[in-house]
Coordinates of N, CA and C and ligand atoms in Angstrom, one line a residue:
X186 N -15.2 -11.7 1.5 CA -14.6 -10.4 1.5 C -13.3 -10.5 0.7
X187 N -13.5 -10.5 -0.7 CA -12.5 -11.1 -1.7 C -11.1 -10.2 -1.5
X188 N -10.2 -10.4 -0.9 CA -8.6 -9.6 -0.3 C -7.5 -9.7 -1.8
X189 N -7.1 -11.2 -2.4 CA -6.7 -11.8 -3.1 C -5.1 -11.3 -2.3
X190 N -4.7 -11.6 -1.6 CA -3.9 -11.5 -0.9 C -2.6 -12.6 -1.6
X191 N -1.7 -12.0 -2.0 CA -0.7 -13.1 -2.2 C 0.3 -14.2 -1.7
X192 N 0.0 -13.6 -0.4 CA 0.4 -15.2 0.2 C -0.2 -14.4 1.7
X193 N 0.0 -15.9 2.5 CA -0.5 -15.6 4.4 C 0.3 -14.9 4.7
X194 N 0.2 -13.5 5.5 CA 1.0 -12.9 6.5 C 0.1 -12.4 7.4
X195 N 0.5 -12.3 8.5 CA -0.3 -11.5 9.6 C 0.6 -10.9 10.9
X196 N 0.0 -10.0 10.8 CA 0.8 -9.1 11.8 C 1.7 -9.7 13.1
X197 N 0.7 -10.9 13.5 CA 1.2 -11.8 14.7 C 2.2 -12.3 14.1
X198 N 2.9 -12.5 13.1 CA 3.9 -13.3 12.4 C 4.9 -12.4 12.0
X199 N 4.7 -10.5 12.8 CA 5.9 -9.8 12.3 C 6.4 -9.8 13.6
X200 N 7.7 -9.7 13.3 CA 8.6 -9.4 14.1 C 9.3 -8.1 14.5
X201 N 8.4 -7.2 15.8 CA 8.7 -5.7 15.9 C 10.5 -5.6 16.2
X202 N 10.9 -6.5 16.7 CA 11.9 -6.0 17.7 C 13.7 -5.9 16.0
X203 N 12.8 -6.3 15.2 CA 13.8 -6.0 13.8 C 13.5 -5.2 12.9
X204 N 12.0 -4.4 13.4 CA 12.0 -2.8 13.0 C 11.9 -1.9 13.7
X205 N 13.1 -1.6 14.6 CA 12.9 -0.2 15.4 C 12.1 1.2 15.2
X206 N 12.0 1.3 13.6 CA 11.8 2.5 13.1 C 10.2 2.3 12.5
X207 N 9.6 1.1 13.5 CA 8.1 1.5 13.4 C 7.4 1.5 14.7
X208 N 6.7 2.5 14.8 CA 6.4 2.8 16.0 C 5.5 1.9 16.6
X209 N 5.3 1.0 17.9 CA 4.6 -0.1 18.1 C 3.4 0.7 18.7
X210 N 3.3 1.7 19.2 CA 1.6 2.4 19.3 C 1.2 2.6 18.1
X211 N 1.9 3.0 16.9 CA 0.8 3.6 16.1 C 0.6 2.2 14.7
X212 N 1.3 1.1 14.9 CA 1.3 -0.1 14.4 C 0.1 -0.9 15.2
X213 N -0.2 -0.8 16.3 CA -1.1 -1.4 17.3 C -2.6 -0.4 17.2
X214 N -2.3 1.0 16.8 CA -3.4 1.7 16.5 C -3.9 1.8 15.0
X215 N -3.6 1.2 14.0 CA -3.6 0.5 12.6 C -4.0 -0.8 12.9
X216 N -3.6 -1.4 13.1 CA -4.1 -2.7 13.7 C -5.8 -2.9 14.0
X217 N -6.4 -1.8 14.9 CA -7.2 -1.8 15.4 C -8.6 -1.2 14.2
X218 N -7.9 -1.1 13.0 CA -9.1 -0.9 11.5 C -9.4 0.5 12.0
X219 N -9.5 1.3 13.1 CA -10.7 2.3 12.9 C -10.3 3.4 11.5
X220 N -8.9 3.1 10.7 CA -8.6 4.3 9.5 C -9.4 3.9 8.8
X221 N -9.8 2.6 8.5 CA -11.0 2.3 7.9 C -12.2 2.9 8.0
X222 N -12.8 2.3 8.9 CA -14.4 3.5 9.5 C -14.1 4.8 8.6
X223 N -13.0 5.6 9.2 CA -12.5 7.2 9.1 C -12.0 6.8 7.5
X224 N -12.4 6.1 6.9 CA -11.5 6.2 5.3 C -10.7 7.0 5.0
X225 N -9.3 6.8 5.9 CA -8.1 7.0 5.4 C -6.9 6.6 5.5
X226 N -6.0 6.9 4.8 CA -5.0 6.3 3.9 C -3.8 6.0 5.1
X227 N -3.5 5.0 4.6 CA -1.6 4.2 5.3 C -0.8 4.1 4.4
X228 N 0.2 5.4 4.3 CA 1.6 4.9 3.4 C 2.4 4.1 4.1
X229 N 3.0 2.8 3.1 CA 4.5 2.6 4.0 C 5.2 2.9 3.3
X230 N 6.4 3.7 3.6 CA 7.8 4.0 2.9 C 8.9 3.4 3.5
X231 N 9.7 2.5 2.5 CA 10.8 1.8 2.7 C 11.5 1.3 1.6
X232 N 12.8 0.5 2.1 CA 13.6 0.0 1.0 C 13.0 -1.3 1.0
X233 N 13.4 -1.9 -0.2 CA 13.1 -3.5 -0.3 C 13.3 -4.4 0.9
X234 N 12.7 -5.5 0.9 CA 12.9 -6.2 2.1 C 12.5 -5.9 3.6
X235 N 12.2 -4.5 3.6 CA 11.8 -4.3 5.1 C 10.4 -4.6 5.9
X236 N 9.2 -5.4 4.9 CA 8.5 -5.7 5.8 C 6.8 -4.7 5.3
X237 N 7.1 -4.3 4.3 CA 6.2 -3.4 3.8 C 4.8 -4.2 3.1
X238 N 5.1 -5.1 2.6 CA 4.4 -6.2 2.0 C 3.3 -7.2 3.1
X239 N 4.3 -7.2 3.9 CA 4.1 -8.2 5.2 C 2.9 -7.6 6.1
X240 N 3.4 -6.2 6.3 CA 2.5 -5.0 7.1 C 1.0 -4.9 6.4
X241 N 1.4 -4.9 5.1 CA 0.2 -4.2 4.6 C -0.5 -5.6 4.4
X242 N -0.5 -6.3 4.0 CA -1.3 -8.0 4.5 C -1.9 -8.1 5.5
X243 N -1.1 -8.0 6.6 CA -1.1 -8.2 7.5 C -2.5 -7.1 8.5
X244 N -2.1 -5.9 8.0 CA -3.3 -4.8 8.2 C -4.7 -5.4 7.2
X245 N -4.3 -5.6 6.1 CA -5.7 -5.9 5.5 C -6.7 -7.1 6.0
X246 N -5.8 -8.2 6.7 CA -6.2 -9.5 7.0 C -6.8 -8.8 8.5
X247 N -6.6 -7.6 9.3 CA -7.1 -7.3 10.3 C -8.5 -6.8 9.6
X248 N -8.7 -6.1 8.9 CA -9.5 -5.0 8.7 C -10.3 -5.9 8.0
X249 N -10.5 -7.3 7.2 CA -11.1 -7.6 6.8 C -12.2 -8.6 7.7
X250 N -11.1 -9.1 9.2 CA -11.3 -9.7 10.0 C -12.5 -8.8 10.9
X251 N -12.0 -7.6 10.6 CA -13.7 -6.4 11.1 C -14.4 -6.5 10.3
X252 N -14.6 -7.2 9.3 CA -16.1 -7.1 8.3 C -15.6 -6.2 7.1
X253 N -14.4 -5.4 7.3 CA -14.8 -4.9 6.0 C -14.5 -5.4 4.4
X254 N -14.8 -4.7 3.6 CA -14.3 -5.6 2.1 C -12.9 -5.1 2.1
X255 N -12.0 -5.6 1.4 CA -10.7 -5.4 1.3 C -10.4 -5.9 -0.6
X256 N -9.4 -5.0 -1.1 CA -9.0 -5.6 -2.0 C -7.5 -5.2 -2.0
X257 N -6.7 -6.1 -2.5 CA -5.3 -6.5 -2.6 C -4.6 -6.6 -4.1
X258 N -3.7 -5.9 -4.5 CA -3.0 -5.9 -5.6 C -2.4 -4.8 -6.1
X259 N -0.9 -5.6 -6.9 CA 0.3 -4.5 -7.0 C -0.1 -3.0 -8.2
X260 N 0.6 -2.1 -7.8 CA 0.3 -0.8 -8.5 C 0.3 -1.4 -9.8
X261 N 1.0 -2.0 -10.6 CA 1.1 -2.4 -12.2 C -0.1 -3.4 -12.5
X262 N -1.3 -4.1 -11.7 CA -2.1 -4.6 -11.9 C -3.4 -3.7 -11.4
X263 N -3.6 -3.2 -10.6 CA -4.5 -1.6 -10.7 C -4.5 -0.9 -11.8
X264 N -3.4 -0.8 -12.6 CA -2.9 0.4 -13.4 C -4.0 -0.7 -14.9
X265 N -3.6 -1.8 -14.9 CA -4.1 -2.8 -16.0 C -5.4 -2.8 -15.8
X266 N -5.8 -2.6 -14.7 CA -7.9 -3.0 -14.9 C -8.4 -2.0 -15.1
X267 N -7.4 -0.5 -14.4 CA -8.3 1.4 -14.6 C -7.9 1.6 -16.3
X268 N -7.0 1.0 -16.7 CA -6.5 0.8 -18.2 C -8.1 0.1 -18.8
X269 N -7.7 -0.8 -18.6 CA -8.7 -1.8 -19.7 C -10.4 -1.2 -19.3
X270 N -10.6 -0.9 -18.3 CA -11.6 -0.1 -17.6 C -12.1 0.9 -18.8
X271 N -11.0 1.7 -18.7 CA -10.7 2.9 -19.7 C -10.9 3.1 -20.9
X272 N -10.2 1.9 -21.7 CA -10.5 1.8 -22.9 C -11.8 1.4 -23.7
X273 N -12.3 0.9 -22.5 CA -13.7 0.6 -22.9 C -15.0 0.9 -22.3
X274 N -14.5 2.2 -22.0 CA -15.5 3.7 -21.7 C -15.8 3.0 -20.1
X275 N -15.5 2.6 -19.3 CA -16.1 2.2 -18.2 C -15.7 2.1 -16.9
X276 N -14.3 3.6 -17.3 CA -14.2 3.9 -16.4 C -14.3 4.4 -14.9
X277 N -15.5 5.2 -15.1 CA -16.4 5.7 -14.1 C -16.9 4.7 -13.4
X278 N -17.4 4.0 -14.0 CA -18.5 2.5 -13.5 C -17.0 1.6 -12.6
X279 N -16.1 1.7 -13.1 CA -15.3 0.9 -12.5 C -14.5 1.4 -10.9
X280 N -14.4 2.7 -11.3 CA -14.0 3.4 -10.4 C -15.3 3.3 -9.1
X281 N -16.1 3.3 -9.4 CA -17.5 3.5 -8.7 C -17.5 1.7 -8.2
X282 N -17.5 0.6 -8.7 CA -17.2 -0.7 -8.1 C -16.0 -0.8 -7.6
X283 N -14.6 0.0 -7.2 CA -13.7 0.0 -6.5 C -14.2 1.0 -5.3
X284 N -15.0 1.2 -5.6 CA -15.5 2.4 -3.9 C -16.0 1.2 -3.1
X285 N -17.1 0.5 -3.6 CA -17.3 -0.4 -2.9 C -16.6 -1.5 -1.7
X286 N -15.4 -1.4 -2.5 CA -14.4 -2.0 -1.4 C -14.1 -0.5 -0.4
X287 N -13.8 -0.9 1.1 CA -13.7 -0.3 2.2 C -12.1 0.3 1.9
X288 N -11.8 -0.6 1.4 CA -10.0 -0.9 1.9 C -9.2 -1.0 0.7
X289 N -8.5 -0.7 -0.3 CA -8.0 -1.1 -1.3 C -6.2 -0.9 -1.2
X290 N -5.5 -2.0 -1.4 CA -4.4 -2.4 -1.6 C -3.4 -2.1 -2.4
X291 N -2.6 -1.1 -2.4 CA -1.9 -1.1 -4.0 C -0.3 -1.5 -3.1
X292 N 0.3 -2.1 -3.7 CA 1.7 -2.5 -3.2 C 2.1 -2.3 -4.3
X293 N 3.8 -1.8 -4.2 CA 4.9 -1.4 -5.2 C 4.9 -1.2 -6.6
X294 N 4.2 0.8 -5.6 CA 4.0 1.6 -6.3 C 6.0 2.4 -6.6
X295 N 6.1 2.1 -7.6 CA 7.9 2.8 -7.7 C 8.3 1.8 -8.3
X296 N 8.3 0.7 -8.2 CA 9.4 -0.4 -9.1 C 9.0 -0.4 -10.7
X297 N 8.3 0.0 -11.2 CA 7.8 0.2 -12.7 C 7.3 1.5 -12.6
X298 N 8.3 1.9 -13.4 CA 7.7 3.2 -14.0 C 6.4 3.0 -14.6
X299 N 5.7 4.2 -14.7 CA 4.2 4.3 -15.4 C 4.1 5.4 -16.4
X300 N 3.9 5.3 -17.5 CA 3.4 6.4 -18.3 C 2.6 7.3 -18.1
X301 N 2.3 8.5 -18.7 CA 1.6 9.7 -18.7 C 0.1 9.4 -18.3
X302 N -0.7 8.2 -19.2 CA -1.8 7.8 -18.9 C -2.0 7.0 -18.2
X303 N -0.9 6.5 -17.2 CA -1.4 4.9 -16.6 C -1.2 6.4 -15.3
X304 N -0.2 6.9 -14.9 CA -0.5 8.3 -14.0 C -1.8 9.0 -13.5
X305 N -2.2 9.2 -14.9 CA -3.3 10.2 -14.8 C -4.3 9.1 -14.4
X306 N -4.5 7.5 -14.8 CA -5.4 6.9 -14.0 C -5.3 6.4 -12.7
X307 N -4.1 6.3 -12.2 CA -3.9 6.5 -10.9 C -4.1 7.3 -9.8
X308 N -4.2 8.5 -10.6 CA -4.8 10.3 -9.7 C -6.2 9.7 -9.4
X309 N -6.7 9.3 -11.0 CA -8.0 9.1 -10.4 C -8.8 8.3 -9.6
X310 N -8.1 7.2 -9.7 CA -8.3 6.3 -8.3 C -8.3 6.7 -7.6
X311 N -7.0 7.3 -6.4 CA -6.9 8.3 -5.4 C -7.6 9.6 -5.5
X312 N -8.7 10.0 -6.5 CA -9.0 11.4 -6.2 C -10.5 10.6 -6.2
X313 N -10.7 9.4 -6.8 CA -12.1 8.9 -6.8 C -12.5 8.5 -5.0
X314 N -11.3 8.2 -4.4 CA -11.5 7.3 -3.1 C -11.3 8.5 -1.8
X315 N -11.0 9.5 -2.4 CA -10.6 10.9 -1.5 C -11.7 11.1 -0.6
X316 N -11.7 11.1 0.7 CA -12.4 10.8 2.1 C -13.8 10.3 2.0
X317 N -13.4 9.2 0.9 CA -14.6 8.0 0.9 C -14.4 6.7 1.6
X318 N -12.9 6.7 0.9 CA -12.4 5.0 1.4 C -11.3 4.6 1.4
X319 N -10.1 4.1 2.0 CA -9.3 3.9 2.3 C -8.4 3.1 1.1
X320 N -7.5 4.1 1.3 CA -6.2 3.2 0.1 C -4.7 3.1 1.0
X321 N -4.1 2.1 0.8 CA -3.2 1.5 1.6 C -2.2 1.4 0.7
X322 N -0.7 1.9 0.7 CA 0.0 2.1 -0.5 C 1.4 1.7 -0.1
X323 N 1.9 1.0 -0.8 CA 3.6 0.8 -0.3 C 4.6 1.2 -1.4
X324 N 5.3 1.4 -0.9 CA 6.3 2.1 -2.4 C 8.2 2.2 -1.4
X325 N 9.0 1.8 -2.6 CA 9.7 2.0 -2.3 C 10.8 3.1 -2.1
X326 N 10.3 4.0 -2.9 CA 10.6 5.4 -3.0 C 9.7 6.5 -2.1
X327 N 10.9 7.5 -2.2 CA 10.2 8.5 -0.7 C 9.2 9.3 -2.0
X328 N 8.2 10.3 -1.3 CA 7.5 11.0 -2.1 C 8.3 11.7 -3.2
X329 N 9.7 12.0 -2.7 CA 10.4 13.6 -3.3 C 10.4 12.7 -4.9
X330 N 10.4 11.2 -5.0 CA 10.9 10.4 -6.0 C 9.5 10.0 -6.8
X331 N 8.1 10.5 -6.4 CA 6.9 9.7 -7.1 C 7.0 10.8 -8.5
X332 N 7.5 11.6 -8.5 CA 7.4 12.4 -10.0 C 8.0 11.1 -11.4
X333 N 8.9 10.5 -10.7 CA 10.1 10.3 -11.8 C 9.1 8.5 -12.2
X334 N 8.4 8.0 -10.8 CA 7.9 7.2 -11.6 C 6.3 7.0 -12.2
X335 N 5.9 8.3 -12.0 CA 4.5 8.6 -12.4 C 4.5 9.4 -13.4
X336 N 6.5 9.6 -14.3 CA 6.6 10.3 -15.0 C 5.9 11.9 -15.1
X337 N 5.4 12.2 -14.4 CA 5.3 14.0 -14.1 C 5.0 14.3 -12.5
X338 N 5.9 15.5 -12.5 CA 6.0 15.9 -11.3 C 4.7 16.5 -10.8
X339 N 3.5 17.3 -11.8 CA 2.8 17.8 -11.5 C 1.3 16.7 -10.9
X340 N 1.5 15.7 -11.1 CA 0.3 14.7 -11.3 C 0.7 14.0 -10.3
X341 N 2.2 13.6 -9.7 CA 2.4 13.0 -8.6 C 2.1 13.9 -6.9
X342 N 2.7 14.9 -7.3 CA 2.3 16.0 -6.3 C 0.7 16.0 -5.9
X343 N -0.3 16.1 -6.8 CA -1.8 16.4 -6.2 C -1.7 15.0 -5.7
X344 N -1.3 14.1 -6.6 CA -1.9 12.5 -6.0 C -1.7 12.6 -4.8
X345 N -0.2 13.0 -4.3 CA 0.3 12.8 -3.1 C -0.6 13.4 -2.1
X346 N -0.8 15.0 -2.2 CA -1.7 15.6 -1.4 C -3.1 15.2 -0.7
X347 N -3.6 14.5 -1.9 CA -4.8 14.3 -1.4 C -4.6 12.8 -1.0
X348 N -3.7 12.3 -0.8 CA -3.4 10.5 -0.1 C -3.1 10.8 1.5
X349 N -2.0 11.7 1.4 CA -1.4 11.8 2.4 C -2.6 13.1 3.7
X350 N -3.2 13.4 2.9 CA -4.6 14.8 3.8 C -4.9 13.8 5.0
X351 N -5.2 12.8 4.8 CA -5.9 11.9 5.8 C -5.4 10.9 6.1
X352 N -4.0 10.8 6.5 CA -3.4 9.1 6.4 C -2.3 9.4 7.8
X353 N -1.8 8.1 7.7 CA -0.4 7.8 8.7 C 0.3 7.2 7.6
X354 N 1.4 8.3 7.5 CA 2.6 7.9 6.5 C 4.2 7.4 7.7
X355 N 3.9 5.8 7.2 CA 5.4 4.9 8.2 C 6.4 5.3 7.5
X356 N 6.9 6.0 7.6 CA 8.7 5.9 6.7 C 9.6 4.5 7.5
X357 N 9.7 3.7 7.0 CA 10.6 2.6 7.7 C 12.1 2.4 7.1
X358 N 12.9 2.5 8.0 CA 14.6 1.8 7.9 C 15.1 1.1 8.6
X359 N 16.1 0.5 7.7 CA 16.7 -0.6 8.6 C 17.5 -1.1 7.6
X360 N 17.7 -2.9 7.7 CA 17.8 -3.8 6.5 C 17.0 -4.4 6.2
X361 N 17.2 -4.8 5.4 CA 16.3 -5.9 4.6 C 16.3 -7.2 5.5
X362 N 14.9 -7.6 5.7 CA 14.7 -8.2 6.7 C 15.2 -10.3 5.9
X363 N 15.3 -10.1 4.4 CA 15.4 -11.1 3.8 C 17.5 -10.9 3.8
X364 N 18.1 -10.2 4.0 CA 19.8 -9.9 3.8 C 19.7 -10.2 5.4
X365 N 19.2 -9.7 6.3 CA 19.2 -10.2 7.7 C 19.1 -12.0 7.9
X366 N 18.5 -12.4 7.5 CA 17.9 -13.8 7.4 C 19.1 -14.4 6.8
X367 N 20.3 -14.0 6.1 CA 20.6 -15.2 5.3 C 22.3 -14.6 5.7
X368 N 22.3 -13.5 6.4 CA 23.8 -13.0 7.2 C 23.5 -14.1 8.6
X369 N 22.6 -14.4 9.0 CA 22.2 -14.9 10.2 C 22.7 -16.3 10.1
X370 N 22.2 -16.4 9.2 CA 22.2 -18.7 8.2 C 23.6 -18.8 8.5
X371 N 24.0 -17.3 7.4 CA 25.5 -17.7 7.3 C 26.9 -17.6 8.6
X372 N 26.6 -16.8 9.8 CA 26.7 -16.8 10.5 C 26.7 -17.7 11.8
X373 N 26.6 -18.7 11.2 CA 26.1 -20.1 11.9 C 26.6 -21.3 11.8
X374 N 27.4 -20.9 10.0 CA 28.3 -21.8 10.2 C 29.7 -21.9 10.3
Ligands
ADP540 P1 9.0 -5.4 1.3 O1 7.6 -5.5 0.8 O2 9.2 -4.2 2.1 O3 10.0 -5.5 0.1 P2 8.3 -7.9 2.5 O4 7.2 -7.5 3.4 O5 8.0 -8.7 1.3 O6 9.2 -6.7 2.2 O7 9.3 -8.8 3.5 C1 10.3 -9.6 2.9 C2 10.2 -11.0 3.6 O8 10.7 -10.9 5.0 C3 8.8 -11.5 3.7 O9 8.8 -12.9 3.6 C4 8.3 -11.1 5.1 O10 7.3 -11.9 5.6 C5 9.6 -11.1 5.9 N1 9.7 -10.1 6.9 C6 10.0 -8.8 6.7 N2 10.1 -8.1 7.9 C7 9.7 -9.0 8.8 C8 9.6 -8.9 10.3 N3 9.9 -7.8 10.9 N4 9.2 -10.0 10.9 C9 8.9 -11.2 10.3 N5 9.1 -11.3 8.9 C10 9.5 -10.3 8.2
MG541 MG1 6.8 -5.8 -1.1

């Protein structure tokens, strides 16, 4: 069930009680894959460091653990394969072997901006997977912000619509769970 997961995380290895601002029912009802079955979508919204990476691992290594296929990788390496896909007419066909996965991974969506065409192939991913199959998205910007790095407001908007139709969108705050970790160190001595 090829994940390509960037390093081990699993949910048993997060620590709820340093994110208040995720709800432990509906983290425990994620947990349990059925958005999968129901192919639909998990936003996490947050600042750097809070655990967004960790979560979404962590959910995929559940969901894969139910049988399903899973794939894993950051928005700027999605954007490179529906690209190269693209250029060499094989679009559709590719889009159509990304259905195949149950579960698809896009992590930090917002730290690189994307051009006009790397945009428009992103809609189509999300309008290809629209109440087929499940896309799991982290980003560090709130929606009001996907215009500026999908470079158009009009293209970010539908994407958003049809992600969020069927999903649980986490907005998460706090600190950064890595600035917590090293005020702690330092605090010690
Ligand atoms: P983000 O993707 O939101 O920038 P990460 O998920 O990469 O953040 O988290 C940063 C680091 O802190 C990772 O090593 C992650 O495993 C760890 N981490 C974050 N939040 C927690 C938590 N609540 N419990 C345990 N480890 C955490
Ligand atoms: Mg991350």
């Amino acid at each position: 069930r090829t994940a390509h997961f960037p390093q081990v995380k699993t949910l048993e290895d997060f620590n709820l009680d340093h994110l208040p601002s995720l709800r432990r029912d509906v983290l425990a009802h994620l947990a349990t894959t059925t958005f999968v079955a129901k192919a639909e979508n998990v936003i996490l919204l947050g600042p750097p460091g809070i655990g967004k990476t960790h979560l979404a691992i962590g959910l995929g290594v559940k969901a894969c653990h139910a049988g399903y296929s899973v794939l894993f990788d950051t928005a700027s390496n999605w954007i490179a394969r529906l690209s190269a896909a693209h250029h060499a007419g094989q679009l559709e066909a590719e889009l159509k072997k990304i259905r195949r996965y149950k579960l698809i991974i896009v992590d930090e969506v917002g730290y690189i901006p994307f051009d006009q065409d790397a945009a428009n192939l992103f809609f189509q991913l999300v309008a290809s997977r629209y109440e087929q199959g499940s896309i799991m998205v982290t980003s560090n910007l709130p929606f009001g912000r996907w215009g500026e790095t999908f470079s158009d407001d009009v293209v970010a908007a539908a994407m958003i619509d049809r992600l969020v139709h069927h999903a649980e969108v986490l907005t998460l705050t706090g600190d950064s769970y890595r600035t917590r970790q090293r005020r702690e160190l330092l605090a010690k001595d």
